[in-house]
XYZ file of C-alpha atoms in Angstrom:
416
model
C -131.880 7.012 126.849
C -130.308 10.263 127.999
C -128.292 11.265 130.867
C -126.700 14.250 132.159
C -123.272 13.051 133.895
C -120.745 15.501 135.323
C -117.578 16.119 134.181
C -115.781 15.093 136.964
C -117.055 11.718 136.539
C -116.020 10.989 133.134
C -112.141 12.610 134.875
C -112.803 9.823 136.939
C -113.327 7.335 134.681
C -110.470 8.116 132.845
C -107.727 7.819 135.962
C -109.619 4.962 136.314
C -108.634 3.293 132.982
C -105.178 4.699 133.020
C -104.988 2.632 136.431
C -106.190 -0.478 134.710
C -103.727 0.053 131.706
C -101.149 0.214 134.281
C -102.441 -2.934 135.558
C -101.850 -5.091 132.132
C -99.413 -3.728 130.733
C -97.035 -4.484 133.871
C -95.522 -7.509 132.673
C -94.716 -5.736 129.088
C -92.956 -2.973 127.581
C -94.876 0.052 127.636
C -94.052 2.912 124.778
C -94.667 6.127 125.054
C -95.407 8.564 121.407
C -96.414 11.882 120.813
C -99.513 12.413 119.332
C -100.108 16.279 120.459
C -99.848 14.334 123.830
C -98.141 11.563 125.422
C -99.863 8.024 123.903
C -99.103 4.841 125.933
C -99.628 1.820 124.300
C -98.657 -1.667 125.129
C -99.407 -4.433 122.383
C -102.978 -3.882 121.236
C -103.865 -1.801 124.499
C -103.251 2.022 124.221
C -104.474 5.258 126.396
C -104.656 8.481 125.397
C -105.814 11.674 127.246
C -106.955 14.900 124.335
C -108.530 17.952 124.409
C -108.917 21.250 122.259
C -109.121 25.035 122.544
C -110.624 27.093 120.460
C -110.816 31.010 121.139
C -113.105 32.780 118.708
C -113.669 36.645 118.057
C -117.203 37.386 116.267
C -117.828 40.672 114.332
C -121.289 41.303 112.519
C -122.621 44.345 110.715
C -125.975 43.588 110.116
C -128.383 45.978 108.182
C -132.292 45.422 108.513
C -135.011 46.969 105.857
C -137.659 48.844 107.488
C -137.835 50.269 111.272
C -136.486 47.615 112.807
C -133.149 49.136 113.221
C -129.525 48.235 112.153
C -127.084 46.422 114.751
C -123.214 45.558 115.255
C -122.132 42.773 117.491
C -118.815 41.819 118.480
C -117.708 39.125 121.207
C -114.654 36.950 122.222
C -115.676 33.722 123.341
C -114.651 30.772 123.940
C -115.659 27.995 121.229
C -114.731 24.818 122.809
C -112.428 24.305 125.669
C -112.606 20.449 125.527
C -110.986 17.584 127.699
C -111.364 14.280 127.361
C -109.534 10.506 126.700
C -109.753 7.547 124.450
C -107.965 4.400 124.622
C -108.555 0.560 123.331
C -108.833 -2.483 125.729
C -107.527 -4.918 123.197
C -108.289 -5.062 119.825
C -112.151 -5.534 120.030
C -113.009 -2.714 122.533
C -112.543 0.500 122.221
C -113.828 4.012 124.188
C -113.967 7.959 124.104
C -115.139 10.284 126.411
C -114.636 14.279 125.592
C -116.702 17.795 126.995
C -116.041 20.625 128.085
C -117.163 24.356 127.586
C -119.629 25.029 124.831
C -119.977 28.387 122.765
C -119.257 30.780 125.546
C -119.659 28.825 128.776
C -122.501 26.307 128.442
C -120.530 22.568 129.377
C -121.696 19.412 127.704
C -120.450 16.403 126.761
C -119.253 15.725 122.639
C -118.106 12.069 121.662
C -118.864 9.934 124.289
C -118.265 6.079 122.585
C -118.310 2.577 123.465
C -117.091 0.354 120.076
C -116.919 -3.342 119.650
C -114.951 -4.692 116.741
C -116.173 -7.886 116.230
C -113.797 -7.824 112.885
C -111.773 -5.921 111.449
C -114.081 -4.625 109.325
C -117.280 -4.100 111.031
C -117.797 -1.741 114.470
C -120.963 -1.834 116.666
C -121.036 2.190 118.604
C -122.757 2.745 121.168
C -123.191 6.643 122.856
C -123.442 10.230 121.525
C -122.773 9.830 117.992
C -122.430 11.394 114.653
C -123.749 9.257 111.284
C -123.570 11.341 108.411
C -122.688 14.317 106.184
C -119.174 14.560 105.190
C -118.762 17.972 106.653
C -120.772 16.945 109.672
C -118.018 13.888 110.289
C -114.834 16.002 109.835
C -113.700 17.088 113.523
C -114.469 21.077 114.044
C -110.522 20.785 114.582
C -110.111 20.017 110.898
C -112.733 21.578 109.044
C -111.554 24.055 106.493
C -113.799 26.972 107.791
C -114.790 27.670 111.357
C -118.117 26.890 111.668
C -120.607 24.851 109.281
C -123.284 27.110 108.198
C -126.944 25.933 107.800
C -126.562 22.662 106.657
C -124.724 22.076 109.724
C -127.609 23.972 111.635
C -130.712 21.970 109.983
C -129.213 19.360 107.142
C -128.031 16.510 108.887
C -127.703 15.468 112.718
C -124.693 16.336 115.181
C -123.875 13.938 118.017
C -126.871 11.960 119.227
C -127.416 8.990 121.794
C -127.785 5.575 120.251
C -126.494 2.875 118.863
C -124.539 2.475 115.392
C -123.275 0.262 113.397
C -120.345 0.506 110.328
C -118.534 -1.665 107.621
C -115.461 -0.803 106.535
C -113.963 -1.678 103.306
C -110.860 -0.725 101.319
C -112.924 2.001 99.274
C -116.235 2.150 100.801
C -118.254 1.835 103.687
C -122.038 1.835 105.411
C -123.193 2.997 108.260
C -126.621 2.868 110.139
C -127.753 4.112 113.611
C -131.056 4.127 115.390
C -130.769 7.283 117.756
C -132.324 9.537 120.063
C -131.975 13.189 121.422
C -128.152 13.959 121.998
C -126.477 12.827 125.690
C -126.923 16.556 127.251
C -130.457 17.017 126.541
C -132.938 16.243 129.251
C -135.366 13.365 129.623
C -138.679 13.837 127.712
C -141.039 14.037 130.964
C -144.299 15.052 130.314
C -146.245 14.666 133.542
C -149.049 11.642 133.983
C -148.499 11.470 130.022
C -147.322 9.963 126.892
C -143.516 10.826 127.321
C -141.779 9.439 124.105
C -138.664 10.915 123.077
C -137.727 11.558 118.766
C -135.982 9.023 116.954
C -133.932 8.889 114.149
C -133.258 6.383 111.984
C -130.074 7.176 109.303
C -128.121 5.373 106.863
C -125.284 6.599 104.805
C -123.002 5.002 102.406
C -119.658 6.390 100.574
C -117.692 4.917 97.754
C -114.086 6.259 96.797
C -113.894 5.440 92.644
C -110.591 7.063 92.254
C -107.986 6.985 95.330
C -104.199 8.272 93.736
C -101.757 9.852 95.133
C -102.678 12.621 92.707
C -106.307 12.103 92.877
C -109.252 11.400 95.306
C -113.064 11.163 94.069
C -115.632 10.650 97.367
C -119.183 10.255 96.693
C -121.897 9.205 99.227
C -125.553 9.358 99.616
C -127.273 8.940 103.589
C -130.888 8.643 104.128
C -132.296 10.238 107.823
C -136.157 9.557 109.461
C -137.028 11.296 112.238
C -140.534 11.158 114.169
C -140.105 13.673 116.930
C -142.588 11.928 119.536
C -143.468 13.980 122.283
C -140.647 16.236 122.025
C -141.552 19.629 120.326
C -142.222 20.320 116.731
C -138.724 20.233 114.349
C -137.854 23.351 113.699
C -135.407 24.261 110.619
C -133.352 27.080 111.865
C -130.212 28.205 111.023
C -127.007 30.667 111.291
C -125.123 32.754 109.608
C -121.830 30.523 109.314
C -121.245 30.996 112.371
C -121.193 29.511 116.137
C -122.642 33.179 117.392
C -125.951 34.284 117.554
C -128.080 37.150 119.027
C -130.312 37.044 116.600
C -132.992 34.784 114.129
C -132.573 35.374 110.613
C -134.513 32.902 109.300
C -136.569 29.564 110.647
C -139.664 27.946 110.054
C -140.075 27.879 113.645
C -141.844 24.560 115.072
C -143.692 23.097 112.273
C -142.097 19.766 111.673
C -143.786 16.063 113.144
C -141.813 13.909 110.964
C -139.242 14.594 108.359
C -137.511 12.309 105.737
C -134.020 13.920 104.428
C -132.407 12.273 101.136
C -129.172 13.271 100.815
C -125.948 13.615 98.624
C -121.710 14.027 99.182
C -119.580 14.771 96.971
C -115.481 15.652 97.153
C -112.713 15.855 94.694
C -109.150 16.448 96.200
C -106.263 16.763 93.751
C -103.000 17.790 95.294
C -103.344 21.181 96.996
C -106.680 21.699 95.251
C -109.770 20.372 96.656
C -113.698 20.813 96.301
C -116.472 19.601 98.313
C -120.366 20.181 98.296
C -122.992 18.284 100.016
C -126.796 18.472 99.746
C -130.354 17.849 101.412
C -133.984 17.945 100.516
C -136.025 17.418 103.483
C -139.502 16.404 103.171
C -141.588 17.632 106.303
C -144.651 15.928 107.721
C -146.679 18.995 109.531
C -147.684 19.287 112.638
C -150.969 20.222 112.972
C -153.632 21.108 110.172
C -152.263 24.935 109.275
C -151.078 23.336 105.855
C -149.611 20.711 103.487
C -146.396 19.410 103.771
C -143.168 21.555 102.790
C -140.288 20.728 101.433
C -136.685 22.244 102.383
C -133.260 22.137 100.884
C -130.147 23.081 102.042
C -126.663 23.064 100.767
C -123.256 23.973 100.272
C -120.070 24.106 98.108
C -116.494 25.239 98.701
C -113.503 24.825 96.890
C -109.794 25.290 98.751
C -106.374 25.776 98.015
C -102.952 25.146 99.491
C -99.933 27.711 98.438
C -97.907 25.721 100.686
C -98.398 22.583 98.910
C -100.040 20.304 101.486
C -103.142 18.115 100.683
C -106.415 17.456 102.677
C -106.482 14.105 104.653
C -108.722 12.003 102.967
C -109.614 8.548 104.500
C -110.868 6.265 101.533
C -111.948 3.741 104.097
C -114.181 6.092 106.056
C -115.011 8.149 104.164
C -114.330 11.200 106.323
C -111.363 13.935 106.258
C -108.731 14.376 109.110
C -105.830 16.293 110.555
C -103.861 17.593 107.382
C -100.005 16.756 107.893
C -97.928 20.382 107.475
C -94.820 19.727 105.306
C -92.530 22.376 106.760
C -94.122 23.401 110.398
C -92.416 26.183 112.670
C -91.257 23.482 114.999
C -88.696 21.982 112.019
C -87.508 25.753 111.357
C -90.356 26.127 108.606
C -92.821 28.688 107.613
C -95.710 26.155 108.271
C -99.522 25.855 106.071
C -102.028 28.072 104.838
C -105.008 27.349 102.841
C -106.991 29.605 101.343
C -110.829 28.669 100.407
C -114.170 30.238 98.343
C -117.724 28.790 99.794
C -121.232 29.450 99.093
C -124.018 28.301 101.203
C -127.686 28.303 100.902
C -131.252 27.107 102.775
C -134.302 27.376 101.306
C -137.386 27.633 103.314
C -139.873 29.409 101.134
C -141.871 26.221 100.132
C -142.998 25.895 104.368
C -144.970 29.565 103.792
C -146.114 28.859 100.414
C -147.881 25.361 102.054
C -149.931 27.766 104.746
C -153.446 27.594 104.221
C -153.861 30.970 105.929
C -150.445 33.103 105.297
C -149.302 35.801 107.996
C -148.351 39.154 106.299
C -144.212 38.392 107.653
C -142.466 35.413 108.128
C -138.851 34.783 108.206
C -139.359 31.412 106.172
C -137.528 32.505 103.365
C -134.033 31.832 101.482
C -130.928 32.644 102.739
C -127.352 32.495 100.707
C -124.304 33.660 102.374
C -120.432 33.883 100.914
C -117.514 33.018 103.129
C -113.982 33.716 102.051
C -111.739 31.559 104.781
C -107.967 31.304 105.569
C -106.331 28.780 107.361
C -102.850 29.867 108.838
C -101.460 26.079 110.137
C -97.954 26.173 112.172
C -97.794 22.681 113.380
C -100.609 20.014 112.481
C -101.775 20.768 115.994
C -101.750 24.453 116.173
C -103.795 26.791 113.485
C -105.123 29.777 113.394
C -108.414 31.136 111.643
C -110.007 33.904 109.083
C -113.224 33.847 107.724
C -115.329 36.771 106.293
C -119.101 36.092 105.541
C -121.743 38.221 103.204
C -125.218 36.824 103.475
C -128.378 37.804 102.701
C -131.816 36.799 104.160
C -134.424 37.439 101.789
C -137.901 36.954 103.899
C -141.729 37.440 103.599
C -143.388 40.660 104.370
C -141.811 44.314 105.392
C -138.856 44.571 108.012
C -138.111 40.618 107.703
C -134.569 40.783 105.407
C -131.132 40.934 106.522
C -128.401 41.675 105.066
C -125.343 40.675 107.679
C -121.425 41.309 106.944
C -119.532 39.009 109.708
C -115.821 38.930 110.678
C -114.493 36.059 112.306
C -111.101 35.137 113.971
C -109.904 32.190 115.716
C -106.789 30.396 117.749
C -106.878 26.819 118.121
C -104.702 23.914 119.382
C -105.617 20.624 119.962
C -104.043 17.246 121.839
């Protein structure tokens, strides 16, 4: 179900179907737009080539009780550095292929799509693909802080290989997918053995009760089953709202053989004011016979704010946020956006030490809550730049297991 394909190849496959748009759309007018760059379309075939960059700078002061020792880290890196192209066949088949650089150099591959529309309404994906979590859906290119903390980490599923399928309607929409590990992971291959990779089985539906121009309510609820086969143990690790990390500040490390997540969505966007929070209570199945089964929750709120007036793009239909449209960017002689936005995150892992039958003196299974203040500096809809200051606090089991971590971080992205 996986596959590790170069690069090049998906380049290759992309002159390839530029060729083959050139092909039918010879004997019709072809128009060119500008979409961040150049979209050809012809009728109901268009082609596309995007891509991102994002350049990050990482500061943490992070203070440790006991002998362990205090540390500072700083970095530049690069975040993503992606290239890619999507394009439609004809009104029932669409595609998208986009990777690149990774978090400092590592290269894999991030939407990688084959859709059938057999209506209008309905879509049948197949590829490395996201189901859930309205944070988790929003692009990295449009989310309103730079990275998305430990829900992101543990609380719902990136981009894994499968097969999905969606309804559409005016106000609502469901979505299911039957999935794997993601496209750059590598096959489960456990010699002269069982050799079984996880799978995950999600739902998720949103409604939209209230879609003004003043006002936009989203709620939506997603259920996710995983059964981790012969893979290794899930683990519920997570970050400090950040991309970055040298260090664990807390994790449960590898106790998880099947999990069951219920969770709930919930966004309210009037004018330049929005707020958005989104939880999950995970319900573990352990491996092995060290204890009973634990129970984690993780979550999130934020609230944001633009002085400039613009709104956050909110797609009724999907369900999802996009690319926010600046009212006065540099490019028309104006001072461009900036939003400004408050969040508080949190993961709770105490229950996973309190289920031990025999408990260690330390473990970092404990609670972590973390602050971000964020600022969002837009000049064109394509072209923003970043802010976000972090305070959390890891509040573990046992002597010289808390951290208390202060983290700086800057950013300069564009996108096509």
């Amino acid at each position: 179900m996986r596959n590790k394909t170069s690069l090049v190849s998906g380049a290759a496959l992309g002159v390839m179907l530029a060729c083959g748009l050139g092909v039918a759309a010879h004997a019709q007018d072809t128009t060119t737009a500008w979409k961040g760059a150049p979209q050809w379309t012809n009728d109901d075939v268009y082609f596309k080539v995007r891509g991102r960059i994002l350049v990050d700078a990482v500061f943490q002061d992070v203070k440790r009780d006991g002998p362990g020792g205090d540390f500072d880290t700083s970095n530049v890196r690069g975040r993503q550095v992606f290239l890619g192209v999507e394009g439609k066949l004809n009104n029932y088949i669409a595609y998208k292929a986009e990777g690149g650089a990774v978090n400092g150099g590592a290269w894999s591959w991030d939407d990688v799509v084959i859709e059938v529309k057999p209506t209008e309404a309905t879509s049948i994906l197949f590829g490395n693909i996201k189901v859930a979590g309205l944070e988790n859906l929003t692009s990295t290119r449009f989310t309103t802080f730079m990275d998305r903390g430990p829900y992101g980490d543990f609380g719902v599923d990136s981009y894994q290989l499968g097969v999905v399928g969606k309804y559409v309607g005016p106000n609502y929409s469901f979505t299911g997918g039957v999935q794997g590990g993601s496209i750059n992971s590598a096959d489960v291959a456990v010699a002269s053995a069982d050799s079984k990779e996880r799978l995950a089985i999600t739902g998720r539906a949103h409604w939209a009760p209230i879609v003004t121009d003043a006002n936009k309510v989203h709620v939506a609820a997603s259920y996710r089953y995983r059964n981790r086969g012969d893979e290794g143990a899930f683990a519920y690790t997570g970050r400090t709202n950040t991309a970055y990390s040298n260090a664990t500040f807390y994790t449960t490390g590898g106790i998880g053989n099947r999990d069951s997540t219920i969770a709930a969505e919930g966004a309210w966007v009037h004018g330049p004011l929005s707020i958005q929070g989104e939880y999950s209570k995970i319900n573990v199945t352990r491996a092995g016979t060290t204890g009973s089964d634990p129970t984690v929750k993780v979550g999130y709120a934020f609230v944001s704010f633009w002085p400039t007036g613009e709104t956050r793009n909110y797609n009724s239909a999907t369900g999802e946020f996009g690319r926010p449209k600046i009212l006065n960017p540099i490019t028309a002689g104006g001072f461009g956006g900036l939003e400004l936005a408050l969040r508080y995150d949190f993961a709770d892992l105490k229950d996973t030490y309190d289920t031990l039958k025999v408990k260690p003196a330390t473990s970092q299974a404990g609670e972590y809550t973390g602050w971000t203040l964020g600022a969002n500096y837009y000049l064109t809809s394509y072209v923003r730049f970043q802010a976000n200051y972090t305070d959390g606090k890891a509040d573990n089991i046992g002597a010289n297991q808390d951290f208390d971590i202060k983290q700086f971080q800057l950013r300069a992205q564009l996108d096509f």
